[in-house]
Amino acid sequence: MTDPATALIHHPYTPPAGFCAPQPGVFKASTVIFPSVAAMRHFEWKDKTAYTYGLHGTPTTYMLEERLCTLEGGLQCLLLPSGLAAIANVALSLLRSGDEVLIPDNAYGPNKVLAEGELKSWGISHRFYDPLNPLDLAAKISPQTRLVWLEAAGSVTLEFPDLCELVRVCQARGVLTALDNTWGAGLAFAPFDLTPGSNPALGADISVHALTKYPSGGGDVLMGSVITRDAALHMKLKLTHMRLGLGVGANDAEAVLRSLPSLALRYRAHDQATRELARWCQTRSEFSQVLHPALPDSPGHGHWRALCQSGLGAAAGLFSVIFHPRYGQHQIDAFCDRLKLFKVGYSWGGPMSLVVPYDLAAMRSGWPAHLQPGTLVRFAVGLETPADLQTDLAQALQETLT
Ligand SMILES: *Cc1c(COP(=O)(O)O)cnc(C)c1O
C-alpha cells in the first residue's frame, strides 16, 4: 500500500463530471499535467486549444478573456497584472528603437511616465498631442510614428475627444491606434465600432482596459486587458506577453468573473449619482468649473453626446472641479481631508467614493486654454446614496472654505 504522504499527492478520486453552478470554477496552476510526452510536444497554448503552463492560461483565465471580448466587441484578449502592465505590453510589443509614440496630453499619467522614464532610454521617442484637436495629431504623425494612444474621456480633466476623427487621422496614415478604454468600460461606447452600422467598422486597433476599475468593482483587484480584432496583431502582443512572463492569478480572475454580471448595473448607478453631484457642484460659487462630459459646457461635450448617448450607460463615475483661484492649496487640502464619505485615495470603480487633489500644471504641457485657472480636485463617485455624498460635500465646503 502506498504511504499516506504519497497517496495525498497522487490521490485516485476524481469527482463526477457535470457539476454546474452560476459561477465558473477556479483553476489554479503553475504546472499543467500532460497525458504523455507526445501530448507535451503537441499541445498548443497560442490558439487556446489546450493548456501547457499556468502562465499561458487556465480554464479560468480563458473564460474571463472570452467574456471581456464579448463586453468590448473584440476577438482576442490578453490578461495582465495591472492596467499599467497592459499599457506597457502594447508599447513594448509594437515599438522599437527609432520609433515614436504619440500620447494625448490628458492621458493617464503613468502612460506618459512610461514613455518618459522607460521608452526614451531605449531610443523610443514620444510626443504629446492635443486630444481636442485632430489637426494637431495629424501634424505630429511622422514617418517614425508607430503607435497613437487614445483616451476618452481624458484622465483627471475628462475632456471628450472626437474619437472617430482621431482614428480616421491615424488610419489615413497607416498608424496603429490603442485606446485606453477604462472610462467607457465597454459600456459607454463600442471601442471597435465607433460608428455603428458603418462597413467596414471604424474603431481602435487595440483596446486596453484597467479591469482594476469597474470590471473588478471592489477596489481589491489589480488587472488589465488588451483586446484586439486582428489575429496577427494579437499574436505579436501575445508573444511579448509570453516572453515577459506576464499573467494573472486565478483568484483575481475569479473575482473579476464574479463582478462582471453586475457591471452594467453598477456603471449606470455610478453614472447617475455622478451627474447629480456634478450638476449640484455647478450651482456652488466655490467652483469656477465643473468637468464631466455630460455637462453641456464641459470640453468635448458634443463629441461625448455623439458617441455615448445610445450605450447601456453613458458616462463613468468621475467628475472634477476647479476651485476658484481665491482658495489656496492648504484650504483645498483641508476640504479634501474634511470629507467623511469621500476618502483620499487613488483609483476608482469600487463602492467607496474617493477624492484626489491634482497639481494640473505639473501634469500638462501647458495650462489648457479650455480650463479655468485654479486647483483641480477629482471625485470618483462610489455606490453610496447620492444625497449622503452631496451632504458630505456641502459640510466640507462649509467647514473649510467660508
Ligand atoms: C487606473 C487606470 C489605468 C491603470 O490601471 P492599474 O490597474 O491601476 O495599473 C490605466 N488607465 C486608466 C485610464 C486608468 O484609470
Short mmCIF file of C-alpha atoms and ligand atoms in Angstrom, two decimals:
data_model
loop_
_atom_site.label_atom_id
_atom_site.label_comp_id
_atom_site.label_asym_id
_atom_site.label_seq_id
_atom_site.Cartn_x
_atom_site.Cartn_y
_atom_site.Cartn_z
CA MET A 1 0.00 0.00 0.00
CA THR A 2 1.19 3.48 -0.82
CA ASP A 3 2.24 5.61 2.11
CA PRO A 4 -0.37 8.27 3.01
CA ALA A 5 2.13 11.04 2.22
CA THR A 6 2.33 9.74 -1.33
CA ALA A 7 -1.39 8.95 -1.53
CA LEU A 8 -2.27 12.53 -0.64
CA ILE A 9 -0.22 13.73 -3.61
CA HIS A 10 -1.39 11.02 -6.03
CA HIS A 11 -4.98 10.54 -4.87
CA PRO A 12 -7.12 8.37 -7.15
CA TYR A 13 -10.51 10.02 -6.56
CA THR A 14 -12.00 12.09 -9.36
CA PRO A 15 -15.31 13.85 -8.69
CA PRO A 16 -18.13 13.15 -11.14
CA ALA A 17 -18.24 15.37 -14.21
CA GLY A 18 -21.20 17.62 -14.89
CA PHE A 19 -21.08 19.98 -11.91
CA CYS A 20 -22.90 23.12 -12.90
CA ALA A 21 -23.30 26.36 -10.89
CA PRO A 22 -23.85 30.05 -11.66
CA GLN A 23 -20.17 30.89 -11.22
CA PRO A 24 -17.33 29.15 -13.09
CA GLY A 25 -14.77 27.14 -11.15
CA VAL A 26 -11.34 28.39 -10.23
CA PHE A 27 -8.44 26.50 -11.78
CA LYS A 28 -5.06 27.22 -10.22
CA ALA A 29 -1.79 26.01 -11.66
CA SER A 30 1.80 26.67 -12.42
CA THR A 31 2.30 23.08 -13.63
CA VAL A 32 -0.19 21.66 -16.09
CA ILE A 33 -0.08 17.86 -16.33
CA PHE A 34 0.10 16.29 -19.78
CA PRO A 35 -1.24 12.81 -20.50
CA SER A 36 2.01 11.89 -22.33
CA VAL A 37 5.30 13.21 -23.66
CA ALA A 38 3.74 13.26 -27.12
CA ALA A 39 0.94 15.47 -25.81
CA MET A 40 3.52 17.72 -24.16
CA ARG A 41 5.22 18.20 -27.53
CA HIS A 42 1.92 18.75 -29.33
CA PHE A 43 -0.24 20.81 -27.05
CA GLU A 44 -0.70 24.38 -28.22
CA TRP A 45 -1.41 27.34 -25.96
CA LYS A 46 -1.20 30.07 -28.60
CA ASP A 47 -4.57 29.19 -30.15
CA LYS A 48 -6.09 28.20 -26.78
CA THR A 49 -6.90 24.64 -27.88
CA ALA A 50 -5.04 23.18 -24.88
CA TYR A 51 -3.06 24.01 -21.74
CA THR A 52 0.71 23.92 -21.32
CA TYR A 53 1.66 26.05 -18.33
CA GLY A 54 -0.27 28.12 -15.83
CA LEU A 55 1.26 31.35 -17.10
CA HIS A 56 -0.16 30.66 -20.58
CA GLY A 57 -3.73 30.16 -19.47
CA THR A 58 -6.17 28.05 -17.48
CA PRO A 59 -9.91 27.47 -17.95
CA THR A 60 -10.47 30.37 -15.53
CA THR A 61 -8.40 32.89 -17.48
CA TYR A 62 -9.70 31.68 -20.87
CA MET A 63 -13.25 32.17 -19.60
CA LEU A 64 -12.53 35.70 -18.40
CA GLU A 65 -10.83 36.54 -21.71
CA GLU A 66 -13.87 35.41 -23.70
CA ARG A 67 -16.31 37.42 -21.56
CA LEU A 68 -14.17 40.54 -21.89
CA CYS A 69 -14.11 40.07 -25.68
CA THR A 70 -17.90 39.98 -25.59
CA LEU A 71 -18.01 43.12 -23.44
CA GLU A 72 -15.79 45.15 -25.74
CA GLY A 73 -16.68 43.64 -29.11
CA GLY A 74 -13.21 42.14 -29.60
CA LEU A 75 -11.98 38.76 -30.78
CA GLN A 76 -8.79 38.17 -28.77
CA CYS A 77 -7.81 39.13 -25.22
CA LEU A 78 -4.71 39.13 -23.03
CA LEU A 79 -4.85 39.46 -19.24
CA LEU A 80 -2.18 41.36 -17.35
CA PRO A 81 -1.41 42.02 -13.70
CA SER A 82 -2.50 45.68 -13.90
CA GLY A 83 -3.91 48.23 -16.29
CA LEU A 84 -0.49 49.85 -16.49
CA ALA A 85 1.10 46.48 -17.38
CA ALA A 86 -1.45 46.24 -20.22
CA ILE A 87 -0.36 49.67 -21.48
CA ALA A 88 3.32 48.66 -21.18
CA ASN A 89 2.70 45.36 -23.02
CA VAL A 90 1.32 47.27 -26.00
CA ALA A 91 4.27 49.70 -26.03
CA LEU A 92 6.95 47.03 -25.62
CA SER A 93 5.43 44.85 -28.31
CA LEU A 94 4.91 47.47 -31.00
CA LEU A 95 7.74 49.98 -30.50
CA ARG A 96 11.43 49.59 -31.35
CA SER A 97 14.42 51.91 -31.18
CA GLY A 98 13.89 54.85 -33.56
CA ASP A 99 10.09 54.63 -33.38
CA GLU A 100 7.79 57.27 -31.96
CA VAL A 101 4.58 57.03 -29.95
CA LEU A 102 2.01 59.85 -29.70
CA ILE A 103 0.10 60.24 -26.45
CA PRO A 104 -2.79 62.61 -25.68
CA ASP A 105 -1.72 65.40 -23.33
CA ASN A 106 -4.55 64.43 -20.92
CA ALA A 107 -3.64 60.71 -20.90
CA TYR A 108 -3.50 58.52 -17.81
CA GLY A 109 -0.35 59.90 -16.11
CA PRO A 110 1.64 56.65 -15.79
CA ASN A 111 1.33 56.10 -19.57
CA LYS A 112 3.25 59.37 -20.02
CA VAL A 113 5.72 58.39 -17.29
CA LEU A 114 6.34 55.05 -19.06
CA ALA A 115 7.27 56.94 -22.23
CA GLU A 116 9.46 59.43 -20.39
CA GLY A 117 11.13 57.03 -17.98
CA GLU A 118 11.48 53.76 -19.89
CA LEU A 119 10.76 54.02 -23.63
CA LYS A 120 13.03 57.04 -24.02
CA SER A 121 16.04 55.16 -22.63
CA TRP A 122 15.56 52.52 -25.35
CA GLY A 123 15.59 55.10 -28.12
CA ILE A 124 11.80 55.27 -28.49
CA SER A 125 10.62 58.87 -28.63
CA HIS A 126 7.21 60.27 -27.71
CA ARG A 127 5.23 63.43 -28.24
CA PHE A 128 2.07 64.66 -26.61
CA TYR A 129 -0.80 65.88 -28.77
CA ASP A 130 -3.89 67.96 -28.04
CA PRO A 131 -6.73 65.40 -27.90
CA LEU A 132 -9.31 68.08 -28.73
CA ASN A 133 -7.54 69.00 -31.96
CA PRO A 134 -7.31 66.24 -34.63
CA LEU A 135 -5.25 68.64 -36.77
CA ASP A 136 -2.60 68.74 -34.05
CA LEU A 137 -2.47 64.93 -34.09
CA ALA A 138 -2.28 64.89 -37.89
CA ALA A 139 0.59 67.40 -37.81
CA LYS A 140 2.53 65.34 -35.24
CA ILE A 141 2.34 61.99 -37.06
CA SER A 142 5.72 61.42 -38.69
CA PRO A 143 7.27 58.51 -40.64
CA GLN A 144 8.60 57.30 -37.25
CA THR A 145 5.16 57.22 -35.62
CA ARG A 146 4.19 53.58 -34.96
CA LEU A 147 1.50 53.94 -32.32
CA VAL A 148 -1.05 56.54 -31.25
CA TRP A 149 -2.74 56.33 -27.87
CA LEU A 150 -6.33 57.48 -27.49
CA GLU A 151 -8.31 58.02 -24.30
CA ALA A 152 -11.95 59.04 -23.84
CA ALA A 153 -12.64 60.80 -21.61
CA GLY A 154 -9.17 62.04 -20.65
CA SER A 155 -7.86 61.19 -17.20
CA VAL A 156 -8.50 63.77 -14.48
CA THR A 157 -9.71 66.59 -16.76
CA LEU A 158 -12.29 64.46 -18.60
CA GLU A 159 -12.22 66.24 -21.95
CA PHE A 160 -14.02 64.11 -24.51
CA PRO A 161 -12.17 63.93 -27.86
CA ASP A 162 -13.61 63.35 -31.34
CA LEU A 163 -12.54 59.70 -31.21
CA CYS A 164 -13.85 58.93 -34.71
CA GLU A 165 -11.85 61.75 -36.25
CA LEU A 166 -8.68 60.83 -34.32
CA VAL A 167 -8.99 57.22 -35.51
CA ARG A 168 -9.58 58.38 -39.10
CA VAL A 169 -6.45 60.57 -38.97
CA CYS A 170 -4.38 57.57 -37.84
CA GLN A 171 -5.90 55.16 -40.34
CA ALA A 172 -5.24 57.59 -43.19
CA ARG A 173 -1.54 57.50 -42.22
CA GLY A 174 -1.43 53.75 -41.55
CA VAL A 175 -0.64 54.15 -37.84
CA LEU A 176 -1.93 51.73 -35.21
CA THR A 177 -4.26 53.09 -32.53
CA ALA A 178 -4.51 51.87 -28.94
CA LEU A 179 -7.45 53.16 -26.93
CA ASP A 180 -7.38 53.27 -23.14
CA ASN A 181 -11.00 52.19 -22.71
CA THR A 182 -11.13 52.15 -18.90
CA TRP A 183 -13.57 55.08 -18.62
CA GLY A 184 -16.03 53.65 -21.16
CA ALA A 185 -15.63 50.13 -19.71
CA GLY A 186 -17.13 48.60 -22.87
CA LEU A 187 -20.49 50.12 -21.93
CA ALA A 188 -20.43 53.81 -22.85
CA PHE A 189 -19.38 53.10 -26.46
CA ALA A 190 -18.02 50.23 -28.55
CA PRO A 191 -14.25 50.69 -28.97
CA PHE A 192 -14.08 48.70 -32.22
CA ASP A 193 -17.30 50.10 -33.69
CA LEU A 194 -17.47 53.83 -33.04
CA THR A 195 -19.97 54.50 -35.84
CA PRO A 196 -22.39 51.56 -35.53
CA GLY A 197 -23.72 50.43 -38.88
CA SER A 198 -20.75 51.59 -40.94
CA ASN A 199 -18.98 48.99 -43.05
CA PRO A 200 -16.11 48.45 -42.56
CA ALA A 201 -16.37 49.29 -38.85
CA LEU A 202 -14.47 52.33 -37.62
CA GLY A 203 -12.62 51.66 -34.39
CA ALA A 204 -9.37 51.40 -32.50
CA ASP A 205 -6.94 48.60 -33.31
CA ILE A 206 -6.35 47.82 -29.64
CA SER A 207 -8.49 48.39 -26.57
CA VAL A 208 -6.74 48.47 -23.20
CA HIS A 209 -8.90 48.22 -20.08
CA ALA A 210 -7.85 48.65 -16.45
CA LEU A 211 -10.05 45.87 -15.05
CA THR A 212 -8.95 47.23 -11.68
CA LYS A 213 -11.77 49.77 -12.05
CA TYR A 214 -15.35 48.76 -12.98
CA PRO A 215 -14.87 45.11 -14.02
CA SER A 216 -13.39 44.37 -10.57
CA GLY A 217 -15.70 46.83 -8.90
CA GLY A 218 -14.35 46.09 -5.44
CA GLY A 219 -11.22 48.18 -5.09
CA ASP A 220 -9.44 44.91 -4.28
CA VAL A 221 -8.07 43.55 -7.58
CA LEU A 222 -5.39 44.85 -9.94
CA MET A 223 -5.71 43.61 -13.52
CA GLY A 224 -5.62 44.79 -17.11
CA SER A 225 -6.65 43.51 -20.53
CA VAL A 226 -5.50 44.06 -24.11
CA ILE A 227 -8.22 43.31 -26.63
CA THR A 228 -7.95 43.19 -30.43
CA ARG A 229 -9.88 42.14 -33.52
CA ASP A 230 -6.87 41.14 -35.61
CA ALA A 231 -5.24 37.73 -35.18
CA ALA A 232 -1.77 38.80 -36.35
CA LEU A 233 -1.72 41.87 -34.12
CA HIS A 234 -2.93 39.78 -31.18
CA MET A 235 -0.15 37.22 -31.77
CA LYS A 236 2.50 39.94 -31.75
CA LEU A 237 1.15 41.27 -28.44
CA LYS A 238 0.77 37.75 -27.07
CA LEU A 239 4.36 36.73 -27.80
CA THR A 240 5.60 39.82 -25.92
CA HIS A 241 3.23 38.91 -23.09
CA MET A 242 4.70 35.37 -23.02
CA ARG A 243 8.34 36.50 -23.23
CA LEU A 244 7.88 38.99 -20.41
CA GLY A 245 6.24 36.32 -18.23
CA LEU A 246 3.07 38.28 -17.63
CA GLY A 247 -0.05 36.62 -16.32
CA VAL A 248 -2.71 36.88 -13.64
CA GLY A 249 -3.64 34.81 -10.60
CA ALA A 250 -6.71 32.57 -10.75
CA ASN A 251 -8.26 34.05 -7.62
CA ASP A 252 -8.06 37.53 -9.08
CA ALA A 253 -9.53 36.32 -12.38
CA GLU A 254 -12.35 34.70 -10.41
CA ALA A 255 -13.03 37.93 -8.52
CA VAL A 256 -13.49 39.74 -11.85
CA LEU A 257 -15.64 36.90 -13.24
CA ARG A 258 -17.83 37.26 -10.16
CA SER A 259 -18.22 41.02 -10.64
CA LEU A 260 -18.89 41.09 -14.38
CA PRO A 261 -22.59 40.18 -14.17
CA SER A 262 -23.29 43.36 -12.18
CA LEU A 263 -21.01 45.59 -14.28
CA ALA A 264 -23.76 47.29 -16.31
CA LEU A 265 -25.95 47.92 -13.25
CA ARG A 266 -23.06 49.35 -11.26
CA TYR A 267 -21.87 51.51 -14.15
CA ARG A 268 -25.33 53.01 -14.53
CA ALA A 269 -25.61 53.70 -10.79
CA HIS A 270 -22.17 55.36 -10.69
CA ASP A 271 -23.14 57.37 -13.77
CA GLN A 272 -26.44 58.68 -12.41
CA ALA A 273 -25.07 59.62 -8.99
CA THR A 274 -22.09 61.36 -10.58
CA ARG A 275 -24.25 63.50 -12.86
CA GLU A 276 -26.40 64.53 -9.90
CA LEU A 277 -23.37 65.60 -7.86
CA ALA A 278 -21.67 67.32 -10.81
CA ARG A 279 -24.83 69.35 -11.51
CA TRP A 280 -25.07 70.32 -7.86
CA CYS A 281 -21.43 71.43 -7.86
CA GLN A 282 -22.25 73.70 -10.82
CA THR A 283 -24.58 75.64 -8.52
CA ARG A 284 -21.82 76.32 -5.98
CA SER A 285 -19.79 79.53 -6.13
CA GLU A 286 -16.65 77.81 -4.75
CA PHE A 287 -16.04 76.20 -8.14
CA SER A 288 -15.16 78.09 -11.29
CA GLN A 289 -15.55 74.97 -13.46
CA VAL A 290 -17.06 71.50 -13.21
CA LEU A 291 -15.71 68.88 -15.61
CA HIS A 292 -17.94 66.00 -16.67
CA PRO A 293 -18.55 65.10 -20.34
CA ALA A 294 -22.35 65.10 -19.92
CA LEU A 295 -22.38 68.75 -18.77
CA PRO A 296 -23.12 70.93 -21.82
CA ASP A 297 -20.20 73.32 -21.19
CA SER A 298 -17.64 70.62 -20.40
CA PRO A 299 -14.84 70.37 -23.02
CA GLY A 300 -15.79 67.95 -25.80
CA HIS A 301 -19.41 67.58 -24.64
CA GLY A 302 -20.63 67.44 -28.25
CA HIS A 303 -18.29 64.52 -29.03
CA TRP A 304 -19.48 62.70 -25.91
CA ARG A 305 -23.11 63.23 -26.90
CA ALA A 306 -22.48 61.94 -30.40
CA LEU A 307 -20.70 58.79 -29.22
CA CYS A 308 -22.21 57.84 -25.86
CA GLN A 309 -25.90 58.66 -25.90
CA SER A 310 -27.00 55.24 -27.07
CA GLY A 311 -24.91 52.97 -24.85
CA LEU A 312 -26.07 50.92 -21.87
CA GLY A 313 -24.63 53.53 -19.58
CA ALA A 314 -23.24 56.69 -20.97
CA ALA A 315 -20.63 58.08 -18.60
CA ALA A 316 -18.40 56.79 -15.83
CA GLY A 317 -18.47 57.85 -12.18
CA LEU A 318 -15.83 60.56 -12.37
CA PHE A 319 -16.00 64.32 -12.28
CA SER A 320 -13.57 67.08 -11.44
CA VAL A 321 -13.95 70.59 -10.12
CA ILE A 322 -11.66 73.57 -10.42
CA PHE A 323 -11.74 75.67 -7.29
CA HIS A 324 -11.86 79.41 -7.66
CA PRO A 325 -8.26 80.78 -7.55
CA ARG A 326 -9.13 82.74 -4.37
CA TYR A 327 -8.64 79.48 -2.44
CA GLY A 328 -5.11 78.40 -1.56
CA GLN A 329 -3.79 74.85 -1.72
CA HIS A 330 -3.96 74.49 2.07
CA GLN A 331 -7.69 75.29 2.02
CA ILE A 332 -8.33 72.78 -0.73
CA ASP A 333 -6.31 70.11 1.08
CA ALA A 334 -8.34 70.89 4.21
CA PHE A 335 -11.55 70.49 2.18
CA CYS A 336 -10.43 67.03 0.98
CA ASP A 337 -9.41 65.99 4.48
CA ARG A 338 -12.70 67.23 5.87
CA LEU A 339 -14.78 64.94 3.65
CA LYS A 340 -16.10 61.95 5.57
CA LEU A 341 -17.55 59.65 2.90
CA PHE A 342 -15.14 60.58 0.10
CA LYS A 343 -11.83 59.01 1.12
CA VAL A 344 -8.45 60.32 -0.04
CA GLY A 345 -7.08 57.68 -2.41
CA TYR A 346 -6.18 56.78 -6.00
CA SER A 347 -8.06 54.61 -8.44
CA TRP A 348 -11.84 54.28 -8.84
CA GLY A 349 -14.58 51.84 -9.79
CA GLY A 350 -15.29 50.44 -6.34
CA PRO A 351 -18.17 51.05 -3.92
CA MET A 352 -16.36 53.74 -1.92
CA SER A 353 -16.20 57.34 -3.12
CA LEU A 354 -12.72 58.84 -3.45
CA VAL A 355 -11.15 62.27 -3.81
CA VAL A 356 -7.73 63.40 -5.08
CA PRO A 357 -6.38 66.95 -5.48
CA TYR A 358 -4.12 67.20 -8.56
CA ASP A 359 -1.31 69.56 -9.49
CA LEU A 360 -2.53 70.06 -13.03
CA ALA A 361 0.24 72.47 -14.05
CA ALA A 362 2.82 69.72 -13.46
CA MET A 363 0.79 67.19 -15.47
CA ARG A 364 0.25 69.08 -18.72
CA SER A 365 2.48 70.58 -21.39
CA GLY A 366 0.83 73.95 -20.67
CA TRP A 367 -2.33 75.12 -18.89
CA PRO A 368 -5.09 74.11 -21.32
CA ALA A 369 -7.00 77.10 -22.72
CA HIS A 370 -10.34 75.39 -22.05
CA LEU A 371 -9.68 75.10 -18.30
CA GLN A 372 -10.21 77.87 -15.78
CA PRO A 373 -7.27 78.76 -13.54
CA GLY A 374 -7.40 77.24 -10.06
CA THR A 375 -6.79 73.97 -8.25
CA LEU A 376 -8.34 70.80 -9.63
CA VAL A 377 -9.88 68.12 -7.45
CA ARG A 378 -11.19 64.86 -8.91
CA PHE A 379 -14.02 62.89 -7.38
CA ALA A 380 -14.65 59.20 -8.05
CA VAL A 381 -18.24 58.54 -7.06
CA GLY A 382 -18.91 55.17 -5.43
CA LEU A 383 -22.19 53.44 -4.71
CA GLU A 384 -23.23 55.35 -1.59
CA THR A 385 -26.61 57.14 -1.61
CA PRO A 386 -26.08 60.31 -3.69
CA ALA A 387 -27.87 62.57 -1.16
CA ASP A 388 -25.39 61.48 1.52
CA LEU A 389 -22.48 62.29 -0.76
CA GLN A 390 -23.95 65.72 -1.51
CA THR A 391 -24.35 66.39 2.22
CA ASP A 392 -20.73 65.38 2.71
CA LEU A 393 -19.52 67.80 0.02
CA ALA A 394 -21.67 70.60 1.46
CA GLN A 395 -20.39 70.17 5.01
CA ALA A 396 -16.75 70.09 3.90
CA LEU A 397 -17.21 73.26 1.80
CA GLN A 398 -18.96 74.94 4.71
CA GLU A 399 -16.34 73.95 7.28
CA THR A 400 -13.21 74.79 5.28
CA LEU A 401 -13.96 77.48 2.70
CA THR A 402 -16.19 80.00 4.48
C1 LIG B 1 -6.33 53.10 -13.39
C2 LIG B 1 -6.08 53.34 -14.82
C3 LIG B 1 -5.10 52.63 -15.51
C4 LIG B 1 -4.14 51.68 -14.84
O1 LIG B 1 -4.71 50.65 -14.11
P1 LIG B 1 -3.92 49.95 -12.92
O2 LIG B 1 -4.55 48.62 -12.84
O3 LIG B 1 -4.12 50.80 -11.71
O4 LIG B 1 -2.48 49.87 -13.32
C5 LIG B 1 -4.96 52.88 -16.85
N1 LIG B 1 -5.72 53.77 -17.49
C6 LIG B 1 -6.68 54.47 -16.86
C7 LIG B 1 -7.50 55.44 -17.63
C8 LIG B 1 -6.88 54.28 -15.51
O5 LIG B 1 -7.81 55.00 -14.89
#
